Short mmCIF file of C-alpha atoms in Angstrom, two decimals:
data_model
loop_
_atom_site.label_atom_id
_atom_site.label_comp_id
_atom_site.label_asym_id
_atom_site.label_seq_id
_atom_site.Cartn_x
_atom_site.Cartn_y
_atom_site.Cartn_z
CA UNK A 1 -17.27 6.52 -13.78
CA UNK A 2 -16.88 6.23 -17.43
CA UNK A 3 -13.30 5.58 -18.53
CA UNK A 4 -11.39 7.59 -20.49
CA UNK A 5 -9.45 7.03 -23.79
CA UNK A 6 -6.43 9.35 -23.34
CA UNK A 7 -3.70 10.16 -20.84
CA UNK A 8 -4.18 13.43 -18.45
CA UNK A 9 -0.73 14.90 -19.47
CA UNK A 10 -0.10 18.87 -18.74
CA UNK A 11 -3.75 19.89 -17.58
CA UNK A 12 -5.40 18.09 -20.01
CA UNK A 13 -6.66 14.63 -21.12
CA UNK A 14 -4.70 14.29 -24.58
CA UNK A 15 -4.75 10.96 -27.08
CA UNK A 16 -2.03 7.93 -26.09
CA UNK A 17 0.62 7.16 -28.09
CA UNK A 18 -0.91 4.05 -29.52
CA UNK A 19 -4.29 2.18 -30.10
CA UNK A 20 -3.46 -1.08 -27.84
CA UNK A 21 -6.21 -0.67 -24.38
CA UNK A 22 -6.28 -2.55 -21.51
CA UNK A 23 -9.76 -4.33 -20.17
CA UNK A 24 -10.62 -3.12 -16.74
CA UNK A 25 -12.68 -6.07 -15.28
CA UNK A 26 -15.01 -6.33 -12.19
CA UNK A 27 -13.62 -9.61 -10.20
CA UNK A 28 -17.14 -9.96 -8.54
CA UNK A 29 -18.78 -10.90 -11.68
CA UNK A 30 -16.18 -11.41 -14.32
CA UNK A 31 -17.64 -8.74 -16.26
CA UNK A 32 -15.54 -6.12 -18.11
CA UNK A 33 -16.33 -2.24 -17.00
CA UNK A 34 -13.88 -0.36 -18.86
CA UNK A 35 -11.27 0.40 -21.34
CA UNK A 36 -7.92 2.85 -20.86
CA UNK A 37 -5.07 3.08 -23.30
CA UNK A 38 -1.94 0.95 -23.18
CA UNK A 39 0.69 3.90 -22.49
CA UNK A 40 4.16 3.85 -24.57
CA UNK A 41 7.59 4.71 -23.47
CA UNK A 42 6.24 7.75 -25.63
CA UNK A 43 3.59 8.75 -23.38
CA UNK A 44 5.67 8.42 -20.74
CA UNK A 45 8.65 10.72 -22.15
CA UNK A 46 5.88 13.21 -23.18
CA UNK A 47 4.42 13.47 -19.29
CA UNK A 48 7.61 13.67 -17.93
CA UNK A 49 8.46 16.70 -20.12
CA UNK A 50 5.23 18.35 -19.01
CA UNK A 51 6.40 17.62 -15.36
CA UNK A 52 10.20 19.12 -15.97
CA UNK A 53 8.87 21.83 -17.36
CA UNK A 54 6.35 22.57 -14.44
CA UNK A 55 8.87 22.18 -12.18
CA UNK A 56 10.51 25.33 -11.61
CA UNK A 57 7.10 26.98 -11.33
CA UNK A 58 5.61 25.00 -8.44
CA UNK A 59 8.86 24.57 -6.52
CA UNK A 60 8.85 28.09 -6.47
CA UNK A 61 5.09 28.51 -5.29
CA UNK A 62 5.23 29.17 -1.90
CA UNK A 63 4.28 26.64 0.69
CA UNK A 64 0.94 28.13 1.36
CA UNK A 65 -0.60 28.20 -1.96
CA UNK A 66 0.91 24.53 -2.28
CA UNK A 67 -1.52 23.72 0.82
CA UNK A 68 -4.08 25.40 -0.57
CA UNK A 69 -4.26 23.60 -3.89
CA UNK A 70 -4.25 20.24 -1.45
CA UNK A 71 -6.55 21.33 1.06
CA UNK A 72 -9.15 21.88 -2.38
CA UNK A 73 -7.96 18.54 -3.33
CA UNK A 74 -9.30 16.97 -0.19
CA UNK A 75 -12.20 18.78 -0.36
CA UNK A 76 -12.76 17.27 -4.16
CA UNK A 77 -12.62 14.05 -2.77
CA UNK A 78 -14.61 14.45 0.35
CA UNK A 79 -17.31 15.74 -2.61
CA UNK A 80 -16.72 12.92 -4.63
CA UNK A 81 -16.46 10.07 -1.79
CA UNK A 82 -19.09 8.00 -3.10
CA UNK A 83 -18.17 7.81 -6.31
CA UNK A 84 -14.42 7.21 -5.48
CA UNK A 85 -16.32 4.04 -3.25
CA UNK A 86 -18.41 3.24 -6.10
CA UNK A 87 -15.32 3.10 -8.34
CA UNK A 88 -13.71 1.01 -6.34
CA UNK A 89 -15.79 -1.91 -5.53
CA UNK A 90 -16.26 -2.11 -8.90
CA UNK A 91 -12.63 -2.66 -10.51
CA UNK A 92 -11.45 -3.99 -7.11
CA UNK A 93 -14.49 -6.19 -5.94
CA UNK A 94 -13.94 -4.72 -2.51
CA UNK A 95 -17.48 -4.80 -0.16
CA UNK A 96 -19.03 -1.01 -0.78
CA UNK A 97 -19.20 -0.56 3.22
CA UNK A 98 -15.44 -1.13 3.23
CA UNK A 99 -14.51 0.73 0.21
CA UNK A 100 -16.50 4.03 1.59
CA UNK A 101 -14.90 3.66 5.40
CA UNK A 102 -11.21 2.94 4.26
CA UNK A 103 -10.61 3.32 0.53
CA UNK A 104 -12.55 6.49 0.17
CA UNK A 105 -11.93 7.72 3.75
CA UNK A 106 -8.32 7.24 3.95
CA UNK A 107 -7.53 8.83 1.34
CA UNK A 108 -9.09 11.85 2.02
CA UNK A 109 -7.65 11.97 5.51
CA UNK A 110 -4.27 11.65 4.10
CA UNK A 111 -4.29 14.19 1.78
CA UNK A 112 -5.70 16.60 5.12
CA UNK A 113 -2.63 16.00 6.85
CA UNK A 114 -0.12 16.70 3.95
CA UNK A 115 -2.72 19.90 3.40
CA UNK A 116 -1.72 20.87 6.92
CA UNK A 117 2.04 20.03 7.08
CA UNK A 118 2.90 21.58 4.15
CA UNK A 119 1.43 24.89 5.58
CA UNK A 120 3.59 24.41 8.78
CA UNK A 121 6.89 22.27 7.91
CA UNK A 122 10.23 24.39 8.30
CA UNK A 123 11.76 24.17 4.69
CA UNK A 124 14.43 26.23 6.51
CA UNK A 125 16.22 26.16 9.79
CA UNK A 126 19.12 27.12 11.60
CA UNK A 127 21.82 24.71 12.39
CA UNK A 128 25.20 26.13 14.10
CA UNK A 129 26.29 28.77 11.56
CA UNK A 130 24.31 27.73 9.04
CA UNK A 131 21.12 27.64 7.58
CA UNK A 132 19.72 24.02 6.39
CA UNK A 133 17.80 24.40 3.56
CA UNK A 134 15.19 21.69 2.24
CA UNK A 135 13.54 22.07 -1.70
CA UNK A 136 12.11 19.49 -3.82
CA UNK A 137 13.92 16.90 -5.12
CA UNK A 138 12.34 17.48 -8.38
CA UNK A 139 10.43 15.34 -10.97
CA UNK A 140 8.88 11.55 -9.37
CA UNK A 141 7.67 8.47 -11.18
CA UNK A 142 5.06 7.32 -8.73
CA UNK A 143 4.18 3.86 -9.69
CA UNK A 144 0.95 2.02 -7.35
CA UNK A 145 -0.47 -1.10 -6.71
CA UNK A 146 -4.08 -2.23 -7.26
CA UNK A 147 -4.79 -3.19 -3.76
CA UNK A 148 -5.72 0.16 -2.26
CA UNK A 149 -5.73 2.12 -5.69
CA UNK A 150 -6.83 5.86 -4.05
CA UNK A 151 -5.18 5.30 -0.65
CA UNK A 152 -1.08 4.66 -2.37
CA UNK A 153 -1.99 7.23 -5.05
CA UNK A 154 -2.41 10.11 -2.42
CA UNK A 155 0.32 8.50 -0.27
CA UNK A 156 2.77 9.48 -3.06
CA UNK A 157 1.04 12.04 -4.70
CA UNK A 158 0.42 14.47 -1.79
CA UNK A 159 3.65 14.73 0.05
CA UNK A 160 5.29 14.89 -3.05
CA UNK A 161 2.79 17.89 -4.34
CA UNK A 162 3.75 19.52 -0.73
CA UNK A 163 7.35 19.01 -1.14
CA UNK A 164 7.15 21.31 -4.41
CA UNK A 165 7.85 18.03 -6.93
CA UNK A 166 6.21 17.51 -10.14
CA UNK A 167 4.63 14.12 -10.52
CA UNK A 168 3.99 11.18 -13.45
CA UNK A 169 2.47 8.53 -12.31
CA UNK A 170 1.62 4.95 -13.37
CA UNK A 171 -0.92 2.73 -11.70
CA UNK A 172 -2.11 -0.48 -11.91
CA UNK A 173 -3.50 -1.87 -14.38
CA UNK A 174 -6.02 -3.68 -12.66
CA UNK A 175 -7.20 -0.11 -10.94
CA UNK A 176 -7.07 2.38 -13.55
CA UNK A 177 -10.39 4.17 -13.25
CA UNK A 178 -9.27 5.08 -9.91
CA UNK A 179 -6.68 6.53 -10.82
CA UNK A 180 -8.50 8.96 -13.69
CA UNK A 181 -10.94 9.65 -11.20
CA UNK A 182 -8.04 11.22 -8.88
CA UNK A 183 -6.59 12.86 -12.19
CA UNK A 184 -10.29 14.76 -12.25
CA UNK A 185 -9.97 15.88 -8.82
CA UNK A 186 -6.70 17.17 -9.38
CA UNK A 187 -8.15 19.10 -11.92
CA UNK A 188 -10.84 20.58 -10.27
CA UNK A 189 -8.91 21.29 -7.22
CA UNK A 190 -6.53 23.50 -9.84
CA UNK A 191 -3.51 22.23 -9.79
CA UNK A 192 -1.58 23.83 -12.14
CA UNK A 193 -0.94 21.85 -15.25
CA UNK A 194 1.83 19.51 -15.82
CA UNK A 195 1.94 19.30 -11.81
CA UNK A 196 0.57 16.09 -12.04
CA UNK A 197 0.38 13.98 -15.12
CA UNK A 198 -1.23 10.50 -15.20
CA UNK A 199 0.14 7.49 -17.93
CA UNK A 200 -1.85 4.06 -17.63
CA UNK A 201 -0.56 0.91 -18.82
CA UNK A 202 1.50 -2.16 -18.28
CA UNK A 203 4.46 -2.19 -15.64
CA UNK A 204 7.15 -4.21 -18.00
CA UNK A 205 6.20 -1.08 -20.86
CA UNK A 206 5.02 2.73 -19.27
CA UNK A 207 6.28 1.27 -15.80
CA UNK A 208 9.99 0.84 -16.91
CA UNK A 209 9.87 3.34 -19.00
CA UNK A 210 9.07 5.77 -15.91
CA UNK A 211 11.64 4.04 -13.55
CA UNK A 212 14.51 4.12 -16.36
CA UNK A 213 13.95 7.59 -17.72
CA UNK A 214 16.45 10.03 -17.15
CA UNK A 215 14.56 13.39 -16.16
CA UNK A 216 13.07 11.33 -12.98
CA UNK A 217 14.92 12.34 -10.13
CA UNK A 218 13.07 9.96 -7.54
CA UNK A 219 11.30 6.61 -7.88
CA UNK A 220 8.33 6.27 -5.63
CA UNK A 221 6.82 2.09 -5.70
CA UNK A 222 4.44 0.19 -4.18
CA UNK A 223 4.39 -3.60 -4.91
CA UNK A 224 6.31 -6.78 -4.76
CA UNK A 225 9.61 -7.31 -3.32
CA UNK A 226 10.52 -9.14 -7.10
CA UNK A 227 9.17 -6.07 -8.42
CA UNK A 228 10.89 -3.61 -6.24
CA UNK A 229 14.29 -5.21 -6.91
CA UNK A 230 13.57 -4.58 -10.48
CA UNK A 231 12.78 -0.76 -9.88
CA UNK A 232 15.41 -0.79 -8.12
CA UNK A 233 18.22 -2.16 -10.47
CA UNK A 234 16.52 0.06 -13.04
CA UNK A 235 16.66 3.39 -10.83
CA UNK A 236 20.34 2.59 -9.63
CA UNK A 237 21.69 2.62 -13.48
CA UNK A 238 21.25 6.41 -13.12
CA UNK A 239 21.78 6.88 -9.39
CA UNK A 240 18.32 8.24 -8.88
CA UNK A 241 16.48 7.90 -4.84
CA UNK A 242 14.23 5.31 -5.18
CA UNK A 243 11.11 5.02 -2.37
CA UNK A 244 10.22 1.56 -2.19
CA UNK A 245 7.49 0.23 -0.19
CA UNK A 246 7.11 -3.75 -0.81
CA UNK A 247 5.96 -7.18 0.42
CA UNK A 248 5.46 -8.25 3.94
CA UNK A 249 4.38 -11.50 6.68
CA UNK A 250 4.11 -9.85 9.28
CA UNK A 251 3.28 -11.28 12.74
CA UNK A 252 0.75 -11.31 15.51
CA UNK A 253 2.36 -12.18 19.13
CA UNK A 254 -0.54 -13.00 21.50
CA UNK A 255 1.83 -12.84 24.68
CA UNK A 256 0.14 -14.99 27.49
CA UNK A 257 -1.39 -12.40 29.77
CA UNK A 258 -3.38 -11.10 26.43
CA UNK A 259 -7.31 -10.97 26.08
CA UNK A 260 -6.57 -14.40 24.28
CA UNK A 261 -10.38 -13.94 22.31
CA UNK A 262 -9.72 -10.43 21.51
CA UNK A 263 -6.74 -10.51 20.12
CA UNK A 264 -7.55 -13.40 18.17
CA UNK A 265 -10.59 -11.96 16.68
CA UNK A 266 -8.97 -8.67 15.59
CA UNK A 267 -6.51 -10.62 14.37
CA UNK A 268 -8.76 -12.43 11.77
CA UNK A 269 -10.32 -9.43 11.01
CA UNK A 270 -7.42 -8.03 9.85
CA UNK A 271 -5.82 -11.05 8.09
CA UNK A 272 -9.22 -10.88 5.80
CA UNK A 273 -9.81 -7.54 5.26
CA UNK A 274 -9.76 -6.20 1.82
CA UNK A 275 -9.47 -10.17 0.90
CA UNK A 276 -6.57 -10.67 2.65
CA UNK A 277 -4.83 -8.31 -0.10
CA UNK A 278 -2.93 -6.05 2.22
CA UNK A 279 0.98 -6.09 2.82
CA UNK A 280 1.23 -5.20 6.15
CA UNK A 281 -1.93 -8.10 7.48
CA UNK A 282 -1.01 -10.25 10.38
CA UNK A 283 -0.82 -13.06 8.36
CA UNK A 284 1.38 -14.95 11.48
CA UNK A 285 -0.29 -15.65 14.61
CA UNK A 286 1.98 -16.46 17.41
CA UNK A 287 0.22 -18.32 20.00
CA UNK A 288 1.58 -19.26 23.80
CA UNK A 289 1.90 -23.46 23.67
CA UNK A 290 -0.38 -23.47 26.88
CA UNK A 291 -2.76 -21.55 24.61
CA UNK A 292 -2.48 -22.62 20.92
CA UNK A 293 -5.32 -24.95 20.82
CA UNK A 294 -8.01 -22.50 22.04
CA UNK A 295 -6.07 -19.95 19.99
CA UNK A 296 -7.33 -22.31 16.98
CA UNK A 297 -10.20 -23.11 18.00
CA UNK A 298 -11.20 -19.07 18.31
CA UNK A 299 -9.55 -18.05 14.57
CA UNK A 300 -11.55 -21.25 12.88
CA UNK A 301 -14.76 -19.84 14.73
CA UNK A 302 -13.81 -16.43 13.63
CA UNK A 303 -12.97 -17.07 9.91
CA UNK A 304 -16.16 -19.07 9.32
CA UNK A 305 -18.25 -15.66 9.79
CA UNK A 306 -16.11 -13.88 7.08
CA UNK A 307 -17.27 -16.76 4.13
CA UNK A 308 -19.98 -14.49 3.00
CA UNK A 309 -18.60 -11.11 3.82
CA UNK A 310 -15.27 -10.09 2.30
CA UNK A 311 -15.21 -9.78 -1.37
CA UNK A 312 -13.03 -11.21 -4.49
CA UNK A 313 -9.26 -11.55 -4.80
CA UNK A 314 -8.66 -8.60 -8.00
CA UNK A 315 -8.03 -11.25 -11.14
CA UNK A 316 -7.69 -14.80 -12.24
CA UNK A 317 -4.11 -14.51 -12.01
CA UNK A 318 -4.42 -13.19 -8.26
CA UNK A 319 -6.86 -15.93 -7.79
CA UNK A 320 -4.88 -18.85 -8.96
CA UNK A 321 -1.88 -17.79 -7.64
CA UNK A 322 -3.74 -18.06 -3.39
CA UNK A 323 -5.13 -21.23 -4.21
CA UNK A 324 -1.87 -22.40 -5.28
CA UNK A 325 -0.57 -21.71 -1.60
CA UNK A 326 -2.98 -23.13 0.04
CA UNK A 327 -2.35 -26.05 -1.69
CA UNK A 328 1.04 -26.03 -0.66
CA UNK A 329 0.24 -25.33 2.80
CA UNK A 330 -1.69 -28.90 2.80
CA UNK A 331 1.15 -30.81 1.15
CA UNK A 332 3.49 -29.52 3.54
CA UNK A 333 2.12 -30.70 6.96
CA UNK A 334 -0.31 -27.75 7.97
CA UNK A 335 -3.28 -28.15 9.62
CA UNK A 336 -6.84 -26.39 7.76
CA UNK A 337 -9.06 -25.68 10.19
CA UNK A 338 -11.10 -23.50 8.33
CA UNK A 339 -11.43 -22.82 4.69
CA UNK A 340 -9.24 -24.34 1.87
CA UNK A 341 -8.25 -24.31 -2.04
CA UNK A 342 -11.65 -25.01 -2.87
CA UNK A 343 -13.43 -21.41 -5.06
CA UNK A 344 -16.72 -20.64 -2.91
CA UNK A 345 -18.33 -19.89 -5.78
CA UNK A 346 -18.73 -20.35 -9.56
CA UNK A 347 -18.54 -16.85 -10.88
CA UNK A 348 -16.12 -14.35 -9.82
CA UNK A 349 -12.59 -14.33 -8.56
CA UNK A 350 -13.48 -15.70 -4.81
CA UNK A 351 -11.07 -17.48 -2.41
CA UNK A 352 -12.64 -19.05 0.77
CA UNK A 353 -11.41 -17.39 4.42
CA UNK A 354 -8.31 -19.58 5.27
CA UNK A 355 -6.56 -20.98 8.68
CA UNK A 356 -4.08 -23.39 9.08
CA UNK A 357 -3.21 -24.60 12.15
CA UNK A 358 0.13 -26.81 13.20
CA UNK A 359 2.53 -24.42 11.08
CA UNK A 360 6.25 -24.24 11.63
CA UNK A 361 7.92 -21.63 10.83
CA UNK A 362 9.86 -23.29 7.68
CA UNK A 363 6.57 -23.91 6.06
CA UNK A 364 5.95 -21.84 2.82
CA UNK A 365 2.83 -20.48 4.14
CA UNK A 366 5.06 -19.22 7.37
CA UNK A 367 7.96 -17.33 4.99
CA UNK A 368 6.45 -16.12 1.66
CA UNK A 369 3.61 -13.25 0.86
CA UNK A 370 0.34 -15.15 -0.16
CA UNK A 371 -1.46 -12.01 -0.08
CA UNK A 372 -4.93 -13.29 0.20
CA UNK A 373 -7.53 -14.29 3.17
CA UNK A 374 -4.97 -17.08 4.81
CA UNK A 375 -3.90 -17.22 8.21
CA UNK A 376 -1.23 -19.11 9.41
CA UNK A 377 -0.99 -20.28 13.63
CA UNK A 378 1.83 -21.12 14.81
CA UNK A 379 2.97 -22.10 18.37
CA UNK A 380 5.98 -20.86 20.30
CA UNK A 381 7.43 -21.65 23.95
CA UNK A 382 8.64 -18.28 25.41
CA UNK A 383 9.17 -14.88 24.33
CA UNK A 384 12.65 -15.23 23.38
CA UNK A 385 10.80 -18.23 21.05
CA UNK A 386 8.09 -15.68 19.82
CA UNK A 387 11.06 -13.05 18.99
CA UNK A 388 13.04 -15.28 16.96
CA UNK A 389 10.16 -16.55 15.24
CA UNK A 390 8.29 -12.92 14.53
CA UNK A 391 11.70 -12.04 12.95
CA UNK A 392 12.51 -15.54 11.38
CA UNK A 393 11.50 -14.05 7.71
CA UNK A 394 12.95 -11.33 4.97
CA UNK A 395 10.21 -9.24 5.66
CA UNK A 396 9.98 -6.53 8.37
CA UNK A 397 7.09 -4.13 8.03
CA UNK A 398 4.39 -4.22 10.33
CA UNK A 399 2.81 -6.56 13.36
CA UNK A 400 0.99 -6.53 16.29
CA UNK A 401 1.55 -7.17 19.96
CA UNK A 402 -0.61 -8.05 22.94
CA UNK A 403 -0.34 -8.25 26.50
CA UNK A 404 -2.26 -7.43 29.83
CA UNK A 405 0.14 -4.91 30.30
CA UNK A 406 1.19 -2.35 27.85
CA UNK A 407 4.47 -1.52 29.04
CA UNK A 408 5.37 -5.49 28.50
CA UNK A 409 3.70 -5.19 24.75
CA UNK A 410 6.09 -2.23 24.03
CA UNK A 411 9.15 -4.26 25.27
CA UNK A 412 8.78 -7.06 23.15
CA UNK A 413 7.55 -4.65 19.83
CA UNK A 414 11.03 -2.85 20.44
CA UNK A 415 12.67 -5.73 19.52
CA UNK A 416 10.51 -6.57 16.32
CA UNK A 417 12.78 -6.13 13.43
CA UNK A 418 9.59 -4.41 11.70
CA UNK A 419 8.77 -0.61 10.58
CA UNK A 420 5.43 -0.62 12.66
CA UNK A 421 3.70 -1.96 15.40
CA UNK A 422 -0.04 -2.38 16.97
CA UNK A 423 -0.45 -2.66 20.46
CA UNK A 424 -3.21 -4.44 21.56
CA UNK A 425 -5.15 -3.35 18.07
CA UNK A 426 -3.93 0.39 18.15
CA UNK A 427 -5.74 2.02 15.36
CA UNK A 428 -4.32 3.25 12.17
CA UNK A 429 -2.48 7.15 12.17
CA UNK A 430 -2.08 8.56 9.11
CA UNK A 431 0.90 11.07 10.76
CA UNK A 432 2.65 7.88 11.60
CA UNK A 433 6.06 6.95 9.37
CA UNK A 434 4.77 3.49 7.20
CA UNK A 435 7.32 1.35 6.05
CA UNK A 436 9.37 -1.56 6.27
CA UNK A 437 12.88 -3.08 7.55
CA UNK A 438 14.91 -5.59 5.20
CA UNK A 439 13.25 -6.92 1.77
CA UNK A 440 9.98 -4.74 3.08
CA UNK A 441 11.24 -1.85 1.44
CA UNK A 442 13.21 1.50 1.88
CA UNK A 443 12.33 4.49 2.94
CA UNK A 444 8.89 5.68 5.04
CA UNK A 445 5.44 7.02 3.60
CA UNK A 446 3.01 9.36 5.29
CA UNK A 447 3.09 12.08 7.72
CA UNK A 448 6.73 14.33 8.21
CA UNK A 449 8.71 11.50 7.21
CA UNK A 450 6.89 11.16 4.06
CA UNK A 451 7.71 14.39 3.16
CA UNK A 452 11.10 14.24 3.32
CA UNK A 453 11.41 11.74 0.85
CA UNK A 454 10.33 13.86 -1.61
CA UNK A 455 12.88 16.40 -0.16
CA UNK A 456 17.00 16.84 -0.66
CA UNK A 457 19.11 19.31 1.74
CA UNK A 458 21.46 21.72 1.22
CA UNK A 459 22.87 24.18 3.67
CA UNK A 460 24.77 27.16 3.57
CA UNK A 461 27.72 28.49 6.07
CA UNK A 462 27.73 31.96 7.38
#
């Protein structure tokens, strides 16, 4: 799509502030694809005046029509799938099979479900003597990451149009034509204007400016823990609900009555999809010590088919920055069996498909968030070993479990200290709460419990 030079602020697309842009760039080839505008803590204050004063009007639209305007919203994007693919793989470098079966497809099954729950969830109920009444909790800052642009815009975005809340939001900056491209089908879908108002630019500029401003009631972010502390410390100056959704290193537990090679494979496969550039990947194996070296020898196996297949990391910076802990991961003892520091190619922000083998769990690659196509093994001696281990970091917000029997699977997961759980490769459900435990974040997106974030109670006494 061809990028546009203003900001979509009350139902239209209206000049920036200022002249400064920022270079959208295809990581494939290096090449740049686009311009947007560098958005001021002017633009900002001027979209979230168009949101205040939309508010009263669409919290006061009754639930139906507010699933109407969603379920035309999905339909937008189910027209414009290919393009939202298209767009994709070419500011994100993701493969264009990928980006049209999750990046486009999610999406669009997301905003379905908040279509449908919006038409059916009890804003009122009766408690006792009284009546419990839920409304929106009025204007939110959304702010999203670049890794799956669409899919964490509509995560925000559509439970928080259900709710009856007015919406800014700020995406990355790495991902912006996305991001206009969702502003169109907001459009078309007719969303009333100043609903939804869209301000690109840099996080430390439009991003602050968003979390800090004082006619946001609720902070909704996707990113970094660092960066999520930040939001945080911003938001908490005015005692506003922040929504934080952050890093993660999360782990795999093969248990020892697992389809070893099945669980190893998926397990790979999800480490390096989307480039490894996913918070909630499996980037831990946990391997039985009877079975670690065949474990090993399967995930080198594995990884070596991916070298050609998965696509860019999204920037230098992003680049240099995976590299940098693989490095680490060599200096410090661990073990590559397949891949390394090494780029795969000249052009283009590529990182090879990783594994190290012979990690312990006080290894760097074992604790921090390298967010790209490494895979760390390590070996454990019982469950009670595997437990400690799979909670041994700050993070808590996803991993997997297998076992021959699924009962046993569901016994160890309940003692994860994690927001979500695959057993033996459950698939993804976009009704399901996401979100993590400690530095993984606060609160829970999709489905019902997404929509009561976006949500504050009252009740009244009869």
């Amino acid at each position: 799509m061809k990028a546009h030079d203003g900001m979509y602020i009350d139902g239209a697309w209206r000049p920036a502030d200022g002249r400064d842009t920022i270079e959208v760039v295809n990581p494939a080839d290096e090449q740049v694809i686009g311009k947007v505008p560098a958005g001021t803590a002017l633009d900002v204050d001027t979209a979230v005046r168009a949101a205040r004063a939309a508010l009263p009007g669409w919290a006061a639209t009754p639930p139906a029509e507010r699933a109407a305007r969603l379920a035309a919203l999905r339909d937008v994007l189910v027209d414009r799938k290919d393009e939202i693919a298209g767009t994709v793989t070419a500011e994100l470098g993701s493969p264009l099979k990928f980006s049209q079966a999750v990046h486009a497809a999610a999406p669009i099954a997301v905003a379905g479900s908040y279509a449908d729950l919006a038409a059916t969830y009890a804003f009122e109920e009766k408690v006792g003597n009284s009546v419990v009444h839920h409304e929106p909790i009025g204007v939110v800052g959304a702010i999203t990451p670049w890794n799956y642009p669409l899919h964490q815009i509509v995560a925000k975005v559509a439970p928080a149009l259900a709710a009856g809340c007015t919406i800014v939001l700020k995406p990355a900056e790495d991902t912006p034509l996305t991001a206009q491209l969702f502003a169109e089908a907001v459009h078309e879908a007719g969303v009333p204007a100043g609903v939804f108002n869209l301000v690109t630019g840099l996080g430390p500029v439009a991003g602050q400016a968003l979390a800090e401003h004082p006619d946001v009631d609720l902070v909704s972010f996707t990113g970094s823990t660092a960066v999520g502390r930040r939001i945080g410390a911003l938001a908490g100056a005015a005692v506003k609900k922040v929504a934080l959704e952050l890093g993660g290193k999360s782990a795999n537990v093969i248990l020892p009555t697992a389809d070893l090679a099945k669980a190893v494979n998926v397990g790979v496969a999800n480490v390096m999809s989307n480039s490894g550039q996913t918070c909630s990947a499996w980037t831990r194996m946990l391997v039985h010590g009877d079975q670690y070296d065949e474990a090993v020898r399967l995930a080198a196996e594995a990884a070596a088919k991916y070298g050609d297949r998965i696509g860019p990391l999204v920037n230098a910076k992003q680049q240099e920055r995976v590299r940098g802990y693989i490095d680490k991961g060599v200096a410090e003892g661990a073990r590559l069996v397949a891949g390394g520091p090494e780029a795969p190619r000249e052009q283009g922000y590529f990182v090879s498909p990783t594994v190290f083998a012979d990690v312990t769990e006080d290894m760097t690659v074992a604790q921090e968030e390298i967010f790209g196509p490494v895979l760390s093994i390590l070996r454990y001696e019982d469950e009670e070993d595997a437990l400690r281990i799979a909670n041994g970091t700050v993070y808590g917000l996803a991993g997997a479990v297998w076992a021959g029997d699924e009962t046993e699977a569901v016994a160890f997961a309940r003692r994860m200290e994690t927001g979500q759980v695959d057993i033996n490769g459950g698939r993804f459900n976009p009704l399901a709460p996401f979100g993590g435990y400690k530095q993984s974040g606060v609160g829970r997106e999709l489905g019902r419990h997404g929509l009561s974030e976006y949500l504050q109670t009252k009740s009244f006494q009869f």
